[in-house]
Amino acid sequence: MVNLNSSLVDVLGGRSAKTLSTAFDYETVEDLLRHYPRRYAKRGELTDLASLKIGEHATVLAEIASSKEALMKGRRTSRLEVVVTDGQRTIDLAFFAMSSMHKKRLIPGIQGLFAGKVQEYRGRKQLIHPEYVLTAQAGEETDPDVIEMFAKALIPVYPATSSIPSWRTHKAIKFVMSQLDLKDEDDIIPESIRQDLELITFKQAITWIHEPENLSQVSAALKRLKFEEAFLLQTVLLQRRAKESLLPATSRKQISNGIMSEFDKSLPFELTSGQKEIGEQLFAEIAMTHPMHRLLQGDVGSGKTIVALRAMLATVDAQGQAALLAPTEVLAVQHFKTIKKLMANLATKGELGGSEIGTRVELLTGSITGSNRTNVLAAIKSGEAGIVVGTHALIQEGVKFHDLGLVVVDEQHRFGVEQRAALADKSPGDKKPHVLVMTATPIPRTVAMTVFGDLDICSLTELPKGRSPITTHVVYSNEKPTHLERAWQRAVEEVKKGHQVYIVAPRIGGASAEDDINLENEDEKRPPLAVLEIAPMLASGPLKDVRVGVLHGRMSSEEKDDIMQRFNAGPSAKKGIDVLVSTTVIEVGVDVPNATMMIILDSDRFGVSQLHQLRGRIGRGSQPGICIFVSEAPNDSPSRERLEAVSATTDGFELAQLDLEIRREGNVLGSRQSGKKSSLRLLQVVKDIDIVELARDACRKVIEEDVTLAKFPALQNAVMEIEKEAETAFLEKN
Ligand code: ADP
Ligand code: MG
């Protein structure tokens, strides 16, 4: 009996199976059946044999005149050559696969409808592998209704590769479907849900997607199959979440006279109500005896760091340790510095001037080596270090903690089940640490549900008070050079008013010129502008009356520190820097509230969220900010549209949506959802918002009814396969 798990080798034979496996990596019947058509072609009206045109699709009604099998040159297979006629003219048909099967059917005298693309071979018109139906026995007439049905039918067009044309895939799929035995109870969508949402069965959907009679069958099939993708993924995520929430964790109860309350007293500003609210939520969750798994999202500058830090401090107050993981070493260093600065003497317990109720904050990255590393590792192991900042290596390389209570992950899309598994042995006993994931930029709801569906989500929706508005202008310097001149003048004016200015360029330049950073659009002709080339030109040109400094990723950390300190000091300081020409190193973490202007050169080379992140460096103080996107992108180019869109709003949530519409779906989901079994083929999380929401609701009910899914065997089985795949991928990586 052929079922979804049957191997293609068994069903189709070794040769065909091998072709499919080489071309698409398909092994099972299900793999092949989920190879959906990309579109459907209509066969179209009947064409006279007299008016066939080379290169056009045509359907002809004709009688078989002759058929002959011929051995293919140099191969062991044979080809079938058929001649069909309308009584006056003829056209050839050629079949290269399954020729003897076709020979048995295509008997001279029989009438049929033949559809395909008209080609020319040795001066004769030919249809290669036409679709056909036989319509009348020898001597009979074809029924006009049959002709009409055939001409109207939809022919699926599959994503093809050079080794497998679409028609061959279609043949294989048709054959597999004819052998397949599918039962309703094998449907992974429980019947009650199918009924509620008016979804057709899998069996019906597979038939209608591959062999539709009309477009409404196609759309019913699509509705069902898209829902299924969303539903299965949500089940995996919600089940994971439900299971993890049953695991044990140490309760970290807030105390009233510890580091946290001391820290709050020292804050130079008042927390926003969102920060307070989410803070309380986090305190309540880490006080539970099951691990927290939460995603905190918020726009650039919304103050996520403080929220996370307060939860970390509460953990330390409750005798636990907290780790902050950053995606890169640079970011880890920045976080480390920010936290040390915010905590002041609360971060230096045991040192001169360190507070006794404080703790130690340590940094662990790949470049910390030798005795420094030994000391840091010892402080982590003994528990002396209450807060540890580092990259992922911190949890992956078997660093021993005394009692890890909270892990904060600062990034987007990258912290998965695998990393959580690596946390297993960091807390005493079988306990798991609490986990808080922060996104760098906001992401729309359905994407969050898809990518982070196994986390609880909360959002900081307001910016701290005292933020000033930022106005953004786009300057097309190739068309309006005077506008660029005006921008430089404005920069000088800002400095004269006592403010600092950023100028950003995409590339470092200099000796090793191949240093492009984070370029999202690389299809342009001239190389992007480089910091090391721009800075001297500006310093001796339009910015000759102000002090220009340079910052980029190739500088040593001492050099960078020095430059940043002088830029921070600004126009009023003797050795200050007024204008900083920089790469995107300032994209994250840099905080100079007195900076009021940013000019981004070759701004079309940056993506939406990068521009938004960069722009977030200004407007942080009491003065309004001005941002100029300079570009030479041609009129009507997509780059221009993007720049105009980013300049029109500073709402991070809106921009996130825009970013998604521009990016391809695969990039949206990142590596978090990339297994073969769990991959999304039809569902587009941005466009199919409604489906994702419906699936999530349906799934919640299922999980509530039975978290083990034992009541839904087909679904349980599908989920288990995805989990098995994830586990294998994890083991292979390690
Ligand atoms: P992000 O969410 O982008 O990580 P940060 O946590 O870096 O934002 O905060 C941005 C800046 O705002 C920092 O300088 C931080 O000290 C400051 N900040 C945070 N919360 C507040 C607040 N409630 N009032 C004023 N400034 C704040
Ligand atoms: Mg931040």
mmCIF file with all atom_site columns, N, CA, C and O in Angstrom, residues 217-242:
data_model
loop_
_atom_site.group_PDB
_atom_site.id
_atom_site.type_symbol
_atom_site.label_atom_id
_atom_site.label_alt_id
_atom_site.label_comp_id
_atom_site.label_asym_id
_atom_site.label_entity_id
_atom_site.label_seq_id
_atom_site.pdbx_PDB_ins_code
_atom_site.Cartn_x
_atom_site.Cartn_y
_atom_site.Cartn_z
_atom_site.occupancy
_atom_site.B_iso_or_equiv
_atom_site.pdbx_formal_charge
_atom_site.auth_seq_id
_atom_site.auth_comp_id
_atom_site.auth_asym_id
_atom_site.auth_atom_id
_atom_site.pdbx_PDB_model_num
ATOM 1   N N  . GLN A 1 217 ? -11.318 25.263 -7.232 1.00 0.00 ? 217 GLN A N  1
ATOM 2   C CA . GLN A 1 217 ? -10.710 24.102 -6.574 1.00 0.00 ? 217 GLN A CA 1
ATOM 3   C C  . GLN A 1 217 ? -9.289  24.433 -6.129 1.00 0.00 ? 217 GLN A C  1
ATOM 4   O O  . GLN A 1 217 ? -8.856  24.056 -5.045 1.00 0.00 ? 217 GLN A O  1
ATOM 5   N N  . VAL A 1 218 ? -8.586  25.163 -6.985 1.00 0.00 ? 218 VAL A N  1
ATOM 6   C CA . VAL A 1 218 ? -7.219  25.554 -6.618 1.00 0.00 ? 218 VAL A CA 1
ATOM 7   C C  . VAL A 1 218 ? -7.247  26.399 -5.345 1.00 0.00 ? 218 VAL A C  1
ATOM 8   O O  . VAL A 1 218 ? -6.464  26.180 -4.421 1.00 0.00 ? 218 VAL A O  1
ATOM 9   N N  . SER A 1 219 ? -8.189  27.340 -5.284 1.00 0.00 ? 219 SER A N  1
ATOM 10  C CA . SER A 1 219 ? -8.133  28.213 -4.114 1.00 0.00 ? 219 SER A CA 1
ATOM 11  C C  . SER A 1 219 ? -8.584  27.492 -2.845 1.00 0.00 ? 219 SER A C  1
ATOM 12  O O  . SER A 1 219 ? -8.041  27.753 -1.768 1.00 0.00 ? 219 SER A O  1
ATOM 13  N N  . ALA A 1 220 ? -9.505  26.555 -2.972 1.00 0.00 ? 220 ALA A N  1
ATOM 14  C CA . ALA A 1 220 ? -9.873  25.763 -1.790 1.00 0.00 ? 220 ALA A CA 1
ATOM 15  C C  . ALA A 1 220 ? -8.680  24.930 -1.317 1.00 0.00 ? 220 ALA A C  1
ATOM 16  O O  . ALA A 1 220 ? -8.426  24.799 -0.112 1.00 0.00 ? 220 ALA A O  1
ATOM 17  N N  . ALA A 1 221 ? -7.944  24.406 -2.275 1.00 0.00 ? 221 ALA A N  1
ATOM 18  C CA . ALA A 1 221 ? -6.772  23.595 -1.925 1.00 0.00 ? 221 ALA A CA 1
ATOM 19  C C  . ALA A 1 221 ? -5.708  24.459 -1.257 1.00 0.00 ? 221 ALA A C  1
ATOM 20  O O  . ALA A 1 221 ? -5.113  24.086 -0.246 1.00 0.00 ? 221 ALA A O  1
ATOM 21  N N  . LEU A 1 222 ? -5.497  25.645 -1.831 1.00 0.00 ? 222 LEU A N  1
ATOM 22  C CA . LEU A 1 222 ? -4.486  26.548 -1.262 1.00 0.00 ? 222 LEU A CA 1
ATOM 23  C C  . LEU A 1 222 ? -4.849  26.952 0.159  1.00 0.00 ? 222 LEU A C  1
ATOM 24  O O  . LEU A 1 222 ? -3.998  26.998 1.044  1.00 0.00 ? 222 LEU A O  1
ATOM 25  N N  . LYS A 1 223 ? -6.123  27.245 0.362  1.00 0.00 ? 223 LYS A N  1
ATOM 26  C CA . LYS A 1 223 ? -6.574  27.665 1.685  1.00 0.00 ? 223 LYS A CA 1
ATOM 27  C C  . LYS A 1 223 ? -6.252  26.579 2.706  1.00 0.00 ? 223 LYS A C  1
ATOM 28  O O  . LYS A 1 223 ? -5.683  26.833 3.764  1.00 0.00 ? 223 LYS A O  1
ATOM 29  N N  . ARG A 1 224 ? -6.590  25.364 2.345  1.00 0.00 ? 224 ARG A N  1
ATOM 30  C CA . ARG A 1 224 ? -6.366  24.249 3.256  1.00 0.00 ? 224 ARG A CA 1
ATOM 31  C C  . ARG A 1 224 ? -4.853  24.026 3.491  1.00 0.00 ? 224 ARG A C  1
ATOM 32  O O  . ARG A 1 224 ? -4.402  23.850 4.617  1.00 0.00 ? 224 ARG A O  1
ATOM 33  N N  . LEU A 1 225 ? -4.064  24.045 2.426  1.00 0.00 ? 225 LEU A N  1
ATOM 34  C CA . LEU A 1 225 ? -2.650  23.708 2.565  1.00 0.00 ? 225 LEU A CA 1
ATOM 35  C C  . LEU A 1 225 ? -1.867  24.801 3.292  1.00 0.00 ? 225 LEU A C  1
ATOM 36  O O  . LEU A 1 225 ? -0.955  24.526 4.059  1.00 0.00 ? 225 LEU A O  1
ATOM 37  N N  . LYS A 1 226 ? -2.235  26.055 3.045  1.00 0.00 ? 226 LYS A N  1
ATOM 38  C CA . LYS A 1 226 ? -1.586  27.147 3.778  1.00 0.00 ? 226 LYS A CA 1
ATOM 39  C C  . LYS A 1 226 ? -1.925  27.057 5.256  1.00 0.00 ? 226 LYS A C  1
ATOM 40  O O  . LYS A 1 226 ? -1.065  27.221 6.117  1.00 0.00 ? 226 LYS A O  1
ATOM 41  N N  . PHE A 1 227 ? -3.194  26.820 5.517  1.00 0.00 ? 227 PHE A N  1
ATOM 42  C CA . PHE A 1 227 ? -3.603  26.705 6.911  1.00 0.00 ? 227 PHE A CA 1
ATOM 43  C C  . PHE A 1 227 ? -2.821  25.586 7.583  1.00 0.00 ? 227 PHE A C  1
ATOM 44  O O  . PHE A 1 227 ? -2.329  25.740 8.699  1.00 0.00 ? 227 PHE A O  1
ATOM 45  N N  . GLU A 1 228 ? -2.690  24.500 6.875  1.00 0.00 ? 228 GLU A N  1
ATOM 46  C CA . GLU A 1 228 ? -1.984  23.352 7.450  1.00 0.00 ? 228 GLU A CA 1
ATOM 47  C C  . GLU A 1 228 ? -0.549  23.717 7.833  1.00 0.00 ? 228 GLU A C  1
ATOM 48  O O  . GLU A 1 228 ? -0.061  23.343 8.898  1.00 0.00 ? 228 GLU A O  1
ATOM 49  N N  . GLU A 1 229 ? 0.136   24.472 6.966  1.00 0.00 ? 229 GLU A N  1
ATOM 50  C CA . GLU A 1 229 ? 1.512   24.860 7.283  1.00 0.00 ? 229 GLU A CA 1
ATOM 51  C C  . GLU A 1 229 ? 1.565   25.698 8.556  1.00 0.00 ? 229 GLU A C  1
ATOM 52  O O  . GLU A 1 229 ? 2.391   25.480 9.438  1.00 0.00 ? 229 GLU A O  1
ATOM 53  N N  . ALA A 1 230 ? 0.661   26.674 8.621  1.00 0.00 ? 230 ALA A N  1
ATOM 54  C CA . ALA A 1 230 ? 0.633   27.538 9.800  1.00 0.00 ? 230 ALA A CA 1
ATOM 55  C C  . ALA A 1 230 ? 0.258   26.731 11.039 1.00 0.00 ? 230 ALA A C  1
ATOM 56  O O  . ALA A 1 230 ? 0.860   26.880 12.107 1.00 0.00 ? 230 ALA A O  1
ATOM 57  N N  . PHE A 1 231 ? -0.699  25.865 10.874 1.00 0.00 ? 231 PHE A N  1
ATOM 58  C CA . PHE A 1 231 ? -1.214  25.080 11.987 1.00 0.00 ? 231 PHE A CA 1
ATOM 59  C C  . PHE A 1 231 ? -0.145  24.139 12.556 1.00 0.00 ? 231 PHE A C  1
ATOM 60  O O  . PHE A 1 231 ? 0.068   24.060 13.769 1.00 0.00 ? 231 PHE A O  1
ATOM 61  N N  . LEU A 1 232 ? 0.559   23.481 11.671 1.00 0.00 ? 232 LEU A N  1
ATOM 62  C CA . LEU A 1 232 ? 1.580   22.538 12.124 1.00 0.00 ? 232 LEU A CA 1
ATOM 63  C C  . LEU A 1 232 ? 2.699   23.275 12.860 1.00 0.00 ? 232 LEU A C  1
ATOM 64  O O  . LEU A 1 232 ? 3.146   22.868 13.934 1.00 0.00 ? 232 LEU A O  1
ATOM 65  N N  . LEU A 1 233 ? 3.130   24.385 12.270 1.00 0.00 ? 233 LEU A N  1
ATOM 66  C CA . LEU A 1 233 ? 4.203   25.148 12.900 1.00 0.00 ? 233 LEU A CA 1
ATOM 67  C C  . LEU A 1 233 ? 3.773   25.673 14.268 1.00 0.00 ? 233 LEU A C  1
ATOM 68  O O  . LEU A 1 233 ? 4.509   25.597 15.252 1.00 0.00 ? 233 LEU A O  1
ATOM 69  N N  . GLN A 1 234 ? 2.560   26.196 14.332 1.00 0.00 ? 234 GLN A N  1
ATOM 70  C CA . GLN A 1 234 ? 2.062   26.710 15.607 1.00 0.00 ? 234 GLN A CA 1
ATOM 71  C C  . GLN A 1 234 ? 1.948   25.586 16.638 1.00 0.00 ? 234 GLN A C  1
ATOM 72  O O  . GLN A 1 234 ? 2.215   25.792 17.815 1.00 0.00 ? 234 GLN A O  1
ATOM 73  N N  . THR A 1 235 ? 1.549   24.412 16.189 1.00 0.00 ? 235 THR A N  1
ATOM 74  C CA . THR A 1 235 ? 1.441   23.300 17.136 1.00 0.00 ? 235 THR A CA 1
ATOM 75  C C  . THR A 1 235 ? 2.813   22.957 17.711 1.00 0.00 ? 235 THR A C  1
ATOM 76  O O  . THR A 1 235 ? 2.964   22.756 18.914 1.00 0.00 ? 235 THR A O  1
ATOM 77  N N  . VAL A 1 236 ? 3.795   22.921 16.846 1.00 0.00 ? 236 VAL A N  1
ATOM 78  C CA . VAL A 1 236 ? 5.152   22.634 17.320 1.00 0.00 ? 236 VAL A CA 1
ATOM 79  C C  . VAL A 1 236 ? 5.557   23.676 18.369 1.00 0.00 ? 236 VAL A C  1
ATOM 80  O O  . VAL A 1 236 ? 6.018   23.346 19.459 1.00 0.00 ? 236 VAL A O  1
ATOM 81  N N  . LEU A 1 237 ? 5.341   24.948 18.015 1.00 0.00 ? 237 LEU A N  1
ATOM 82  C CA . LEU A 1 237 ? 5.796   26.018 18.895 1.00 0.00 ? 237 LEU A CA 1
ATOM 83  C C  . LEU A 1 237 ? 5.019   26.031 20.212 1.00 0.00 ? 237 LEU A C  1
ATOM 84  O O  . LEU A 1 237 ? 5.600   26.142 21.294 1.00 0.00 ? 237 LEU A O  1
ATOM 85  N N  . LEU A 1 238 ? 3.701   25.923 20.111 1.00 0.00 ? 238 LEU A N  1
ATOM 86  C CA . LEU A 1 238 ? 2.896   25.995 21.336 1.00 0.00 ? 238 LEU A CA 1
ATOM 87  C C  . LEU A 1 238 ? 3.101   24.760 22.214 1.00 0.00 ? 238 LEU A C  1
ATOM 88  O O  . LEU A 1 238 ? 3.062   24.849 23.433 1.00 0.00 ? 238 LEU A O  1
ATOM 89  N N  . GLN A 1 239 ? 3.335   23.633 21.585 1.00 0.00 ? 239 GLN A N  1
ATOM 90  C CA . GLN A 1 239 ? 3.592   22.449 22.400 1.00 0.00 ? 239 GLN A CA 1
ATOM 91  C C  . GLN A 1 239 ? 4.942   22.585 23.125 1.00 0.00 ? 239 GLN A C  1
ATOM 92  O O  . GLN A 1 239 ? 5.066   22.274 24.292 1.00 0.00 ? 239 GLN A O  1
ATOM 93  N N  . ARG A 1 240 ? 5.932   23.091 22.409 1.00 0.00 ? 240 ARG A N  1
ATOM 94  C CA . ARG A 1 240 ? 7.227   23.319 23.044 1.00 0.00 ? 240 ARG A CA 1
ATOM 95  C C  . ARG A 1 240 ? 7.062   24.233 24.255 1.00 0.00 ? 240 ARG A C  1
ATOM 96  O O  . ARG A 1 240 ? 7.595   23.987 25.323 1.00 0.00 ? 240 ARG A O  1
ATOM 97  N N  . ARG A 1 241 ? 6.311   25.303 24.019 1.00 0.00 ? 241 ARG A N  1
ATOM 98  C CA . ARG A 1 241 ? 6.130   26.264 25.083 1.00 0.00 ? 241 ARG A CA 1
ATOM 99  C C  . ARG A 1 241 ? 5.413   25.619 26.269 1.00 0.00 ? 241 ARG A C  1
ATOM 100 O O  . ARG A 1 241 ? 5.815   25.779 27.411 1.00 0.00 ? 241 ARG A O  1
ATOM 101 N N  . ALA A 1 242 ? 4.368   24.866 25.962 1.00 0.00 ? 242 ALA A N  1
ATOM 102 C CA . ALA A 1 242 ? 3.609   24.231 27.037 1.00 0.00 ? 242 ALA A CA 1
ATOM 103 C C  . ALA A 1 242 ? 4.494   23.247 27.808 1.00 0.00 ? 242 ALA A C  1
ATOM 104 O O  . ALA A 1 242 ? 4.462   23.188 29.033 1.00 0.00 ? 242 ALA A O  1
#
